[in-house]
CSV table of C-alpha atoms in Angstrom, one decimal:
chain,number,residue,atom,x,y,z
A,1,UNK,CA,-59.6,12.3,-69.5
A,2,UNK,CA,-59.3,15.0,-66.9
A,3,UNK,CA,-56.0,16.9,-68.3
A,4,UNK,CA,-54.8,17.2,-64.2
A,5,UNK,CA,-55.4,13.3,-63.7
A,6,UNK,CA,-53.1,12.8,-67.0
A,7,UNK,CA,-50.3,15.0,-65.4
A,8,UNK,CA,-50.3,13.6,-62.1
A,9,UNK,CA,-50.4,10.3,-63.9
A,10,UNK,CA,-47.6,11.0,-66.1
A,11,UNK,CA,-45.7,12.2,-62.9
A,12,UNK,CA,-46.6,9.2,-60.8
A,13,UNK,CA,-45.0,7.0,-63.9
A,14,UNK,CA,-41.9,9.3,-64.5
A,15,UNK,CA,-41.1,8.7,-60.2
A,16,UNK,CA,-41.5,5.0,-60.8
A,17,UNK,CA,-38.7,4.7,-63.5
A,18,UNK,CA,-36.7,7.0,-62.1
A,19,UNK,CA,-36.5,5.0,-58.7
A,20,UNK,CA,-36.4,1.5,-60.7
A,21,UNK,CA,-33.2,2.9,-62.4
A,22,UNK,CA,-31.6,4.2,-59.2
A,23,UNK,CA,-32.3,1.2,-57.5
A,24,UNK,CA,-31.2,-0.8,-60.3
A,25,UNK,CA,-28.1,1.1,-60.1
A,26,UNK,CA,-27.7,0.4,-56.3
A,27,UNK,CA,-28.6,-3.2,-56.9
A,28,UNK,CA,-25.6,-3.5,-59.2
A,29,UNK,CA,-23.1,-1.3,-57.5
A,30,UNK,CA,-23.2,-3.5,-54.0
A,31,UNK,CA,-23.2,-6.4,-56.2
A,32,UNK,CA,-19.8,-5.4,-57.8
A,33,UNK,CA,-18.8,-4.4,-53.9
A,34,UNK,CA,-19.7,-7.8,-52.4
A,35,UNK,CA,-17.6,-9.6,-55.8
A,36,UNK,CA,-14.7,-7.5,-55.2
A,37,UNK,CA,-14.8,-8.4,-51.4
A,38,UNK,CA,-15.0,-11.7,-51.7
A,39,UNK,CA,-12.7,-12.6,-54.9
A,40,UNK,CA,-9.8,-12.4,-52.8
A,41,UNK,CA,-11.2,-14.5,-50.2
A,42,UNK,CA,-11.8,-17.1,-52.3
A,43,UNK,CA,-8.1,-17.9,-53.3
A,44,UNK,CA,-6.5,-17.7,-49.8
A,45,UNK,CA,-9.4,-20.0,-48.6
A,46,UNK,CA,-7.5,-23.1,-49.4
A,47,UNK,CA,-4.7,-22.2,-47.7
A,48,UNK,CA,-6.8,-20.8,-44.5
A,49,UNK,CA,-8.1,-23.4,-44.2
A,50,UNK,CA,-6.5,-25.2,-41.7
A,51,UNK,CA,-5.3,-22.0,-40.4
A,52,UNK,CA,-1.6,-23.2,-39.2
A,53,UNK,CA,-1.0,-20.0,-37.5
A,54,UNK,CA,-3.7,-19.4,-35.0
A,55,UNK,CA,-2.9,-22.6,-33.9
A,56,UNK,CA,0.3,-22.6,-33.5
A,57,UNK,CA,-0.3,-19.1,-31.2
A,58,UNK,CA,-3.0,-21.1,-29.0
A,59,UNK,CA,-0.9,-23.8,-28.3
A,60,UNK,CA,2.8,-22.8,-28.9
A,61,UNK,CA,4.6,-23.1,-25.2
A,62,UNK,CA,7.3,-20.4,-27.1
A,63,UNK,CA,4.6,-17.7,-27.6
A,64,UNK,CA,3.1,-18.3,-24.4
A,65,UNK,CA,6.3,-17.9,-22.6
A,66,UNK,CA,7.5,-15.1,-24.2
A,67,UNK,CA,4.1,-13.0,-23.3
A,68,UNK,CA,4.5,-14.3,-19.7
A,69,UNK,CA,8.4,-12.9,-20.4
A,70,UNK,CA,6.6,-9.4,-21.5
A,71,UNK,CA,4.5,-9.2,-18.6
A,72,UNK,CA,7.4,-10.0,-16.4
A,73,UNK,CA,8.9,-7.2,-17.9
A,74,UNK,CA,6.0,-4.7,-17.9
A,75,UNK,CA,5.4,-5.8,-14.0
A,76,UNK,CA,9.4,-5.6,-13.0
A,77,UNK,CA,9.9,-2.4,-15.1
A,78,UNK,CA,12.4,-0.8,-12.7
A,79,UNK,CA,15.8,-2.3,-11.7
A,80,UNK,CA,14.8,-2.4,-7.7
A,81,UNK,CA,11.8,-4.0,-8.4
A,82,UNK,CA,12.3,-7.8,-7.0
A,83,UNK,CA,9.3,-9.5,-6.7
A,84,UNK,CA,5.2,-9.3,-6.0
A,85,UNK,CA,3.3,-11.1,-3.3
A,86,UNK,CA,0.0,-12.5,-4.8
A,87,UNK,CA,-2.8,-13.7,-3.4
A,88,UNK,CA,-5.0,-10.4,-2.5
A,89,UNK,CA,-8.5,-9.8,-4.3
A,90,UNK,CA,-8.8,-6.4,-3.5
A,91,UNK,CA,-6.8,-3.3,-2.3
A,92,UNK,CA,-4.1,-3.9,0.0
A,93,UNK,CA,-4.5,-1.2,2.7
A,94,UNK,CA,-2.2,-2.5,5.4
A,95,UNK,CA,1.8,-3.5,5.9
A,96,UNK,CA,4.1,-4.5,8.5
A,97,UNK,CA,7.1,-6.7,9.0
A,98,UNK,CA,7.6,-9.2,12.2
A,99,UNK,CA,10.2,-8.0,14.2
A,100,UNK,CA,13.0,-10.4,12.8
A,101,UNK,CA,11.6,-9.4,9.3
A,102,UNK,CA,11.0,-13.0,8.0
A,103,UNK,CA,7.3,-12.7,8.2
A,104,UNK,CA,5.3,-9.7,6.6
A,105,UNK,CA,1.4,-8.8,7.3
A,106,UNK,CA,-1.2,-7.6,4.8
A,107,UNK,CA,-4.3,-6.3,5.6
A,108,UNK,CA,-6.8,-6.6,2.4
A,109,UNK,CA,-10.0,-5.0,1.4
A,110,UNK,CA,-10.9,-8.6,0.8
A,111,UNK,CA,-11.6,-9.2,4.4
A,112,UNK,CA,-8.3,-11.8,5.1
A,113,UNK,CA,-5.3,-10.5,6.8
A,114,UNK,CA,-2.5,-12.6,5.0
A,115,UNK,CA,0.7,-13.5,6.7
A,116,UNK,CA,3.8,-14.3,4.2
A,117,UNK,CA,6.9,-16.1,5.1
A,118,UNK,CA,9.6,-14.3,3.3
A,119,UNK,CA,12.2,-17.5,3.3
A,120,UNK,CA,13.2,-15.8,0.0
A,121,UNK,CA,12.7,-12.7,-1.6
A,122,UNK,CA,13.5,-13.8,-4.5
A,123,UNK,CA,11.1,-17.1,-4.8
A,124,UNK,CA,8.7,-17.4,-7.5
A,125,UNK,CA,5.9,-18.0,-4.7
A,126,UNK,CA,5.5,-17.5,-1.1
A,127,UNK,CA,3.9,-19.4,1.6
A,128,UNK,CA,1.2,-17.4,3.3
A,129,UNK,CA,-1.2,-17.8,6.2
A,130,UNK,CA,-4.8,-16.7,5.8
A,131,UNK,CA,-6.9,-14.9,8.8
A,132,UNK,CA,-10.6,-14.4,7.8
A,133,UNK,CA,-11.9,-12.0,10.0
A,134,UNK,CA,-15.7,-11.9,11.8
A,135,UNK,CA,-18.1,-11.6,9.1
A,136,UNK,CA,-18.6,-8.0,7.5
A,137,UNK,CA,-15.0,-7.1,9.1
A,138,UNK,CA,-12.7,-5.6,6.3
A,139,UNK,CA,-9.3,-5.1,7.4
A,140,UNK,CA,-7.5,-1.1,7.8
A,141,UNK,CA,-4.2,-2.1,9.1
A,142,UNK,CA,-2.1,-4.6,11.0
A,143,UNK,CA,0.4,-4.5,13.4
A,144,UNK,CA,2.7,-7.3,14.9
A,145,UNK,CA,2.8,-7.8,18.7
A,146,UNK,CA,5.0,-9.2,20.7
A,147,UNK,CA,6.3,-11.7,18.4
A,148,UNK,CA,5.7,-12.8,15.0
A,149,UNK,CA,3.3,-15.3,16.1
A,150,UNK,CA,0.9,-12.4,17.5
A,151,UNK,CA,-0.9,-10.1,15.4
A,152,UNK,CA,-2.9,-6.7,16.1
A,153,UNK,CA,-5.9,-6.3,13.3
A,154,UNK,CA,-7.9,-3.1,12.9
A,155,UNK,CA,-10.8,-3.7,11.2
A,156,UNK,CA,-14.1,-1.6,10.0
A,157,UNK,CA,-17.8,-2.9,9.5
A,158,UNK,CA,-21.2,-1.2,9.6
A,159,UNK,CA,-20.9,-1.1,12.9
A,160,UNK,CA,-17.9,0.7,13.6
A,161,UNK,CA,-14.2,-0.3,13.9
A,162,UNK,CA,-12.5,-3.0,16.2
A,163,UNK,CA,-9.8,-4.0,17.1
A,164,UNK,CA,-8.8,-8.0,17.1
A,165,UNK,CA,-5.4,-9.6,18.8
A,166,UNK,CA,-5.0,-13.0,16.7
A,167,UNK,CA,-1.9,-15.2,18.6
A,168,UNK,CA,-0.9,-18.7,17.4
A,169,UNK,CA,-1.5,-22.0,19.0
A,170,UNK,CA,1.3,-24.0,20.1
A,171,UNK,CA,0.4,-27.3,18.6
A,172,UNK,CA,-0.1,-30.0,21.5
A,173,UNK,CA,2.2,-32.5,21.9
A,174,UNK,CA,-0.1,-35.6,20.5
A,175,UNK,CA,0.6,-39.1,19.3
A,176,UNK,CA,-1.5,-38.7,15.7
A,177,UNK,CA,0.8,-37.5,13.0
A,178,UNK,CA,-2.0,-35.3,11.5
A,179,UNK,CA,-2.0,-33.1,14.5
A,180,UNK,CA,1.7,-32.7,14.0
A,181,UNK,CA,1.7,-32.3,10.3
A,182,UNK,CA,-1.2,-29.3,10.3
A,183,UNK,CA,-0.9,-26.6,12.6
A,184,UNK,CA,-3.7,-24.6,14.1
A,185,UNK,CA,-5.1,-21.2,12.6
A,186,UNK,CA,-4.3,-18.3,14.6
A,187,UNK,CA,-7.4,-17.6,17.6
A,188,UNK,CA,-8.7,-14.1,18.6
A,189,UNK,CA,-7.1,-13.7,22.0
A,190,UNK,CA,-8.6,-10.3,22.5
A,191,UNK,CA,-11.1,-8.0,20.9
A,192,UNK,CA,-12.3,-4.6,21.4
A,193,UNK,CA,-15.3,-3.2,19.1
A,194,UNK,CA,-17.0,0.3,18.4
A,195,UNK,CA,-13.5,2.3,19.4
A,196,UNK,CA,-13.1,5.5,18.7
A,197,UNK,CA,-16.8,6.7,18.4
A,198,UNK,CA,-17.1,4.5,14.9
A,199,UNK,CA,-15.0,6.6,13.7
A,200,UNK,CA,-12.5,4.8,10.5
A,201,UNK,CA,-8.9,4.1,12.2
A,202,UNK,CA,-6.2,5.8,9.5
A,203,UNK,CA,-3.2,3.7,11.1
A,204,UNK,CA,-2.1,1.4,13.7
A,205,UNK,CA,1.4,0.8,14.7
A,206,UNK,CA,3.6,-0.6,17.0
A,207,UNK,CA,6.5,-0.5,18.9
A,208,UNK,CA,8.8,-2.4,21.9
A,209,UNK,CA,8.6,-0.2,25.7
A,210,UNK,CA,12.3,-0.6,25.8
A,211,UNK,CA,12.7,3.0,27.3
A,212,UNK,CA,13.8,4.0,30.9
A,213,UNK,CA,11.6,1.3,33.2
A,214,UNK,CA,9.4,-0.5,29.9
A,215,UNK,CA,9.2,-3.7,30.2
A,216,UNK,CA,9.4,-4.7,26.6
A,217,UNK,CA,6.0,-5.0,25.8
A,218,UNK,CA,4.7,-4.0,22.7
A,219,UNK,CA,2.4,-0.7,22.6
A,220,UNK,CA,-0.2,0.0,19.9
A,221,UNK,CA,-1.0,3.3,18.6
A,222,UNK,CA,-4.6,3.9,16.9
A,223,UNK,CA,-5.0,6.7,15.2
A,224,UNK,CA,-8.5,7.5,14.1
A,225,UNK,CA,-9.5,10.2,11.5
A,226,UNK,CA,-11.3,12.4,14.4
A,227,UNK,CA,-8.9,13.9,16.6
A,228,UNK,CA,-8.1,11.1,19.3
A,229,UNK,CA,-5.3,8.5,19.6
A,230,UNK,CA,-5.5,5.2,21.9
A,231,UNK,CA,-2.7,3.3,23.3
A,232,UNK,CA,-3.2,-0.2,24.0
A,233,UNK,CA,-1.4,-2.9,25.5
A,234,UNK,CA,-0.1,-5.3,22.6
A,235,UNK,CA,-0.8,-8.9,24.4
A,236,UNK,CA,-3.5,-8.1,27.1
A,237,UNK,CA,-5.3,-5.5,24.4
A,238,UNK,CA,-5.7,-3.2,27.8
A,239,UNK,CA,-6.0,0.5,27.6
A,240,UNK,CA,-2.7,2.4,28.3
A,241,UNK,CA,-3.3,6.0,27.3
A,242,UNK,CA,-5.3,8.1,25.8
A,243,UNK,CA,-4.7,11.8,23.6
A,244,UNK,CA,-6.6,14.1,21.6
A,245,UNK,CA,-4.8,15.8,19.5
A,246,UNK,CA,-7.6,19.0,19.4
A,247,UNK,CA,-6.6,19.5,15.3
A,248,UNK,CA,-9.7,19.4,13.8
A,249,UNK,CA,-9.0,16.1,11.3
A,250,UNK,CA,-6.2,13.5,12.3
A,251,UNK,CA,-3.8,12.2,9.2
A,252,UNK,CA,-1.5,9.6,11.2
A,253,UNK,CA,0.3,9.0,14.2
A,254,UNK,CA,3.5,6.8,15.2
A,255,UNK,CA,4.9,5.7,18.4
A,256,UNK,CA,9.0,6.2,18.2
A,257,UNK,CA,11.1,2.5,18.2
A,258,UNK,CA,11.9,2.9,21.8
A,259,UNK,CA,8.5,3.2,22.7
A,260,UNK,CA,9.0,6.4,24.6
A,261,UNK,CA,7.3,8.9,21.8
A,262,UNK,CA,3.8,9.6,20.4
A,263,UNK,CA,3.8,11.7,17.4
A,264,UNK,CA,0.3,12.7,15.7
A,265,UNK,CA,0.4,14.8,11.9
A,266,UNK,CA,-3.0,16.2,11.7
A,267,UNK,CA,-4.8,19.4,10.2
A,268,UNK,CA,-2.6,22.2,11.0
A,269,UNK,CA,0.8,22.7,10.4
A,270,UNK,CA,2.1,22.0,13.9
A,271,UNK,CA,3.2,18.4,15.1
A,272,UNK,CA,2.5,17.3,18.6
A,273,UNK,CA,4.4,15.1,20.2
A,274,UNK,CA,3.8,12.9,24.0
A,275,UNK,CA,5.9,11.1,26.7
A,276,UNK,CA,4.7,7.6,27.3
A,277,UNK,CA,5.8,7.3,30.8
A,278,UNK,CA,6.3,4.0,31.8
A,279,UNK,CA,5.9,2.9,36.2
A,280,UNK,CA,9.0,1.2,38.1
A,281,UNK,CA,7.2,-2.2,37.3
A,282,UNK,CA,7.4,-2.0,33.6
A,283,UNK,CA,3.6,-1.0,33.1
A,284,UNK,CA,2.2,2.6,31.2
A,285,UNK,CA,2.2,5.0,33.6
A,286,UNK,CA,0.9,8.2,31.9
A,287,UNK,CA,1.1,10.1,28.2
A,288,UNK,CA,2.0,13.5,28.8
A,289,UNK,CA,2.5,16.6,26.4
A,290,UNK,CA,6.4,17.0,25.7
A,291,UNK,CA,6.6,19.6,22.7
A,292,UNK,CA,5.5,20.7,19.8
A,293,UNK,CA,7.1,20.8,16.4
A,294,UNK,CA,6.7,24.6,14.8
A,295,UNK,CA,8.2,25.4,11.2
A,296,UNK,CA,6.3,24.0,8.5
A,297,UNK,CA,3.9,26.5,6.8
A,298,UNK,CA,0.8,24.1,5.7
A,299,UNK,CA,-0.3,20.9,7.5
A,300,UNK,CA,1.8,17.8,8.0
A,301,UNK,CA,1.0,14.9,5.8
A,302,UNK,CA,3.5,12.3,7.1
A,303,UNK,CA,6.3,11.9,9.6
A,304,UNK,CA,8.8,9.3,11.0
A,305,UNK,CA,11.0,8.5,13.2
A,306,UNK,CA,14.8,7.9,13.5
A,307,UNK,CA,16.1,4.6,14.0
A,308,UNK,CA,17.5,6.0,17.5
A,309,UNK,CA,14.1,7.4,18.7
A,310,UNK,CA,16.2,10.5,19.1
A,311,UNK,CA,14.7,12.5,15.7
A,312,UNK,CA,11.6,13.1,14.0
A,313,UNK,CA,11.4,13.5,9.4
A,314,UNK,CA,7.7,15.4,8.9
A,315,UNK,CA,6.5,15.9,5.1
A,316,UNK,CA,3.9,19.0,4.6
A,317,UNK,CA,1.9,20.5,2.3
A,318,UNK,CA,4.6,23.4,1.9
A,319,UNK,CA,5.9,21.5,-0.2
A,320,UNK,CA,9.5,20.5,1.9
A,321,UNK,CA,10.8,18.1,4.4
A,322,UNK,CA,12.3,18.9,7.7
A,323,UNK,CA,14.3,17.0,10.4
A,324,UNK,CA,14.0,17.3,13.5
A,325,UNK,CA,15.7,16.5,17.3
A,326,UNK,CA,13.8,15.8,19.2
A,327,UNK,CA,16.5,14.3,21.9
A,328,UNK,CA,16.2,17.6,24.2
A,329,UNK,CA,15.0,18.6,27.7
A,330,UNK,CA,11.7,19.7,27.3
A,331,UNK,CA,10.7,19.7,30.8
A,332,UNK,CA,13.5,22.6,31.3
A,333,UNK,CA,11.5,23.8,28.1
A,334,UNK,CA,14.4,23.2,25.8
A,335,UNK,CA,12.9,23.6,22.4
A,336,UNK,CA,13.1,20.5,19.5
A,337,UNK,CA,15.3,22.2,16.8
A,338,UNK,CA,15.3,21.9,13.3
A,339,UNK,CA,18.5,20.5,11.7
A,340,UNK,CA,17.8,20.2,7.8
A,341,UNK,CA,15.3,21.9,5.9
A,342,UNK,CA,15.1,19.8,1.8
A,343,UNK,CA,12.3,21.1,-0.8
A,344,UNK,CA,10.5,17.8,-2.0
A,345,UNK,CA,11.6,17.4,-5.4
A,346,UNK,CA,8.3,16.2,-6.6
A,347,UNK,CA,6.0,18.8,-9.1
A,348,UNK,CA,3.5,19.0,-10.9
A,349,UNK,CA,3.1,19.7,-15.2
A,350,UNK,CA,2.7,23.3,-14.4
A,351,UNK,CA,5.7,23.4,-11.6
A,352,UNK,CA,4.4,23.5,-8.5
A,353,UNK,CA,5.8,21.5,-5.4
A,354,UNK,CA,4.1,18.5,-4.6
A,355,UNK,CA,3.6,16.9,-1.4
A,356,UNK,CA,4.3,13.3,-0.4
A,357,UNK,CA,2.0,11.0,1.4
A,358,UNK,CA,4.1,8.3,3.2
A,359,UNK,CA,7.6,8.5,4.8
A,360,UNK,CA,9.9,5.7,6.2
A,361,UNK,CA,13.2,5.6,6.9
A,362,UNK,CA,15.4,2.4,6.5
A,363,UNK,CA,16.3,0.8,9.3
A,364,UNK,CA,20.2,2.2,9.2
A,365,UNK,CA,18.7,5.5,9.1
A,366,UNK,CA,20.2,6.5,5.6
A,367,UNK,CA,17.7,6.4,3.2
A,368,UNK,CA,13.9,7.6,3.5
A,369,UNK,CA,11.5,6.2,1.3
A,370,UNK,CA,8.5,8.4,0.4
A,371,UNK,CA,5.6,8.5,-2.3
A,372,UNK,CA,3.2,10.6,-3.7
A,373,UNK,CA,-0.1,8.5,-5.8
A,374,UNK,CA,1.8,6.1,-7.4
A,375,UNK,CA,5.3,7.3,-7.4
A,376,UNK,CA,7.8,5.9,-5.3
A,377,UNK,CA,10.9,7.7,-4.5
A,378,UNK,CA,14.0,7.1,-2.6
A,379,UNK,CA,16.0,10.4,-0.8
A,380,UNK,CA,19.4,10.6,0.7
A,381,UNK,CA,18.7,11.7,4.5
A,382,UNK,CA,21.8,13.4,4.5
A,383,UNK,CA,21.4,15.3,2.0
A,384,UNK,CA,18.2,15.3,0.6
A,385,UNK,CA,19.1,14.4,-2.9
A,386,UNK,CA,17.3,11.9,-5.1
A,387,UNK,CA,18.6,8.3,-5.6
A,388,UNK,CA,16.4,6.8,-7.3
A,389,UNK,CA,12.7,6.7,-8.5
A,390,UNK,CA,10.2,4.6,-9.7
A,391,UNK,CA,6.6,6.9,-11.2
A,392,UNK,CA,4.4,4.3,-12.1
A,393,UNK,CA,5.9,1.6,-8.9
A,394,UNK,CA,1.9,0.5,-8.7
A,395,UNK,CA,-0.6,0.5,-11.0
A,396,UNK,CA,-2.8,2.6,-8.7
A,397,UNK,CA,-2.1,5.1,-5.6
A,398,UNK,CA,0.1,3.4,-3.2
A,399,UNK,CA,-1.6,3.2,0.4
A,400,UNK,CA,1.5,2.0,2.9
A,401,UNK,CA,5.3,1.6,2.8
A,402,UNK,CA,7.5,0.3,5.4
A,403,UNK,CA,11.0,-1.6,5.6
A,404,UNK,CA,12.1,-5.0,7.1
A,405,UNK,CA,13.5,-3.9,10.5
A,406,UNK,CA,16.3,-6.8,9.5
A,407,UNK,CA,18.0,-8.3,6.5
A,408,UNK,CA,16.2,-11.2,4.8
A,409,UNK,CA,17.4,-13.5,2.7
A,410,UNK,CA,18.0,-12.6,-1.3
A,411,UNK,CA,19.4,-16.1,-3.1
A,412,UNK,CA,22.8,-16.1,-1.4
A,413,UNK,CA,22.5,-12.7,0.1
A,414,UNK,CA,21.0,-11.0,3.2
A,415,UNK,CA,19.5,-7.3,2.1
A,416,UNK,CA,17.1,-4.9,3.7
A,417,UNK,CA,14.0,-4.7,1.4
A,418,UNK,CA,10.7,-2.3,1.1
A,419,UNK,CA,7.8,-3.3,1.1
A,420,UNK,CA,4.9,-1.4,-0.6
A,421,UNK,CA,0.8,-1.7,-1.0
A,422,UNK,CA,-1.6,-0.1,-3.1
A,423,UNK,CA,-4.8,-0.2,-4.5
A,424,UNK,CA,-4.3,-2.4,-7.5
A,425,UNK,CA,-4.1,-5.4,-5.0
A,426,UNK,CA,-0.3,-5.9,-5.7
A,427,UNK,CA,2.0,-5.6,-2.1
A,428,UNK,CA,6.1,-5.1,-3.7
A,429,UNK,CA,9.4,-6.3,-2.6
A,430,UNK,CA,11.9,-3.5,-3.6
A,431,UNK,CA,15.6,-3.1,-3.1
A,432,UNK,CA,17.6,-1.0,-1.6
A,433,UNK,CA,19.8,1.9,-3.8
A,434,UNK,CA,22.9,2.5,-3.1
A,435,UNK,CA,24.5,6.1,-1.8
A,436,UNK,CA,26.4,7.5,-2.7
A,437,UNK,CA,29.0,9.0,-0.4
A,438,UNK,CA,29.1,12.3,-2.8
C-alpha cells in the first residue's frame, strides 16, 4: 500500500472519531440541558394546570377596574386636569367655544367637525354633533358665528382651502313625533372655495362688531400662511376686507373682542395692527393701517388680546412677553406703549429661553395661558409669575388653546375652564389656578 494513501487514510479515520466523540459529547450535554429544563416543569404542571391565576386576571372586574383606575390616573396626572372629550380619530387641529360657552367646536384631521354640549364638565361622556364635510375636505379650524347654532369651517383639500358656513335647521312644526324627536344636521348656508391662492389657512377667528356703529355681526378673520388676511362676513360669508401683511411668512392673526382690531404675528419682529371701520348702517366700511408694535428683537410667535379690546400680549422668539396699549390716538400719531416687559420662563436642557406657541388670556383678563410642544403653562398677567404648569398636558404637541368666554357648569359649581387640542387626538378640559394676590 502506497505509504501516502495509508497516512491520509489514517488521518481521514483519526477526524471521524474525533468528531463522533465531540458530537457525542454535544449529544449528551443538550440532553442534560433539555432534563434540567424540564424537571421543574414537570412538578408545577399539576398545579398549572388549570391555571387559576390567568384567569382570574381575564375575567376579574377588580383587576380590570383598577387598570382603568391607573389609566385614569396616568391620563388626569395633574390636579387641573378635569376631563377629555373623546370621539376624534386623528389630530385635533381646531378649538372654539360658542359664545355662552356651553357648546365647544373641534375641527379634526379626521374630516368631521364635532360639536360638544358641555352640560357638565365633569360628566363621564358628552353629547356631540358630527359635521362630515364635502369629500376630501379635512378640517383647519372652526369658528362660531353668530350664535351657537352657526358655525364657520375652514377646511383644506387637493384643491385648495375653503371656507364652509354650516347653520342649524329649525325643526318644522309637524304633526309626526319622529320629526320632533330627531332634529336636522346642520346645512352649508354658504361656501367659498380656492381662497387665498391655495394657500393652507393657519387660523380663523371670530369676533362680535360691537364697536362705534357695528351692528353686532360676527367678523371672521383668515389668516393664511402667505402674507394676506381676509375678513368675511360671519352669516352672509361676504367679503369685508382685505390686508397683506407684506412679512414674508404669516404665523396668525386675531380680530380684538370688540371687533374694532386686526392684529397679524408674522416673520419679522414687528406686529401690525388695522382699524376695521364700520359705516353708519352697521356694515364694514374699510380696514385701515393704525400702528405698529416695535420692541421685540426676533419674530412674533403669538399674540392676544385683552378682554377690553384696549391691549395687545405678543410672545417672540426673544425669548419674553410684552404688553401692550394699544387704546391710543394713532391718527394724531400717538404711539402704542409698552407697559410690561416678563422673560418667558420656559428653557431648554442647556439654558436657553424658549419661546411659546399659543397665548390666551382668560376671560377676566388675569391669567394667560401659553404653551410650548406639549407643555402647558399658566402666568399671572400682572406679574408675570408662574402658577402653575402641566409638561407633558398632551401626549403630543399641543395645536390650539382657548377659554370658555363664560362660566359652565362643574357638578354644583359654575367655573371658567380651558380648553386644549393636540396631535394625540385628545381635546382637555382644564381648570382654572388660583392667584395669588402676592
Amino acid at each position: 500500500m502506497d505509504p501516502v494513501l495509508a497516512v491520509a487514510a489514517l488521518s481521514v479515520l483519526l477526524g471521524a472519531l474525533i468528531a463522533f466523540i465531540f458530537f457525542r459529547n454535544y449529544l449528551l450535554k443538550q440532553r442534560s440541558e433539555v432534563q434540567t429544563i424540564a424537571k421543574p416543569d414537570l412538578h408545577p404542571d399539576p398545579k398549572k394546570q388549570p391555571k387559576p391565576p390567568q384567569s382570574i386576571s381575564k375575567k376579574s372586574h377588580p383587576k380590570s377596574h383598577s387598570h382603568a383606575s391607573d389609566k385614569d390616573s396616568n391620563k388626569r396626572h395633574h390636579p387641573l386636569d378635569l376631563n377629555t372629550l373623546k370621539g376624534h380619530a386623528d389630530s385635533v387641529t381646531g378649538l372654539c367655544f360658542s359664545p355662552d360657552g356651553h357648546n365647544l367646536a373641534t375641527a379634526c384631521a379626521d374630516g368631521a367637525v364635532r360639536v360638544y354640549k358641555l352640560e357638565d364638565a365633569s360628566s363621564k361622556s358628552f353629547k356631540f354633533l358630527r359635521i362630515n364635510l364635502p369629500a376630501g375636505g379635512h378640517p383647519l379650524a372652526v369658528a362660531f358665528s353668530d350664535d351657537a347654532s352657526s358655525i364657520v369651517v375652514a377646511s383644506q383639500a387637493m384643491s385648495g382651502c375653503s371656507l364652509y358656513m354650516y347653520q342649524e335647521e329649525k325643526p318644522k312644526t309637524a304633526n309626526d313625533p319622529k320629526q320632533q324627536t330627531k332634529l336636522p344636521l346642520p346645512q352649508i348656508k354658504w361656501e367659498h372655495h380656492k381662497i387665498h391662492d391655495k394657500q393652507a389657512i393657519l387660523t380663523l377667528t371670530g369676533a362680535t362688531s360691537s364697536y362705534g356703529t357695528g351692528d353686532g355681526s360676527t367678523i371672521i378673520a383668515s389668516c393664511a400662511e402667505g402674507t394676506d388676511i381676509t375678513l368675511w362676513h360671519g352669516r352672509t360669508g361676504k367679503v369685508v376686507g382685505h390686508v397683506d401683511t407684506n412679512q414674508l411668512k404669516n404665523n396668525m392673526a386675531a380680530i380684538s373682542p370688540n371687533g374694532r382690531f386686526l392684529a397679524a404675528a408674522a416673520f419679522t419682529a414687528d406686529v401690525k395692527v388695522w382699524e376695521i371701520v364700520y359705516s353708519k348702517d352697521g356694515s364694514v366700511k374699510e380696514v385701515v393701517k393704525a400702528m405698529q408694535l416695535k420692541g421685540h428683537k426676533s419674530a412674533v410667535t403669538w399674540l392676544c388680546f385683552s378682554p377690553n379690546s384696549e391691549q395687545i400680549i405678543t410672545a417672540s422668539k426673544d425669548g419674553s412677553i410684552r404688553i401692550w396699549n394699544i387704546n391710543v390716538r394713532y391718527h394724531l400719531d400717538e404711539d402704542p406703549k409698552t407697559l410690561k416687559v416678563f422673560p418667558i420662563p420656559l428653557h431648554d436642557s442647556s439654558g436657553s429661553a424658549l419661546h411659546y406657541d399659543r397665548l390666551s388670556l382668560s376671560p377676566d383678563g388675569k391669567i394667560l395661558a401659553t404653551t410650548h410642544g406639549s407643555t402647558l403653562q399658566w402666568l399671572c398677567i400682572e406679574t408675570g409669575k408662574v402658577l402653575d404648569t402641566a409638561e407633558k398636558a398632551h401626549d403630543g404637541d399641543i395645536t390650539w388653546i382657548t377659554w370658555s368666554p363664560k362660566p359652565i357648569p362643574l357638578g354644583t359649581e359654575q367655573v371658567v375652564v380651558l380648553a386644549t387640542a393636540s396631535v394625540d387626538k385628545k381635546v382637555k378640559l382644564w381648570a382654572t389656578p388660583p392667584v395669588n394676590s402676592s
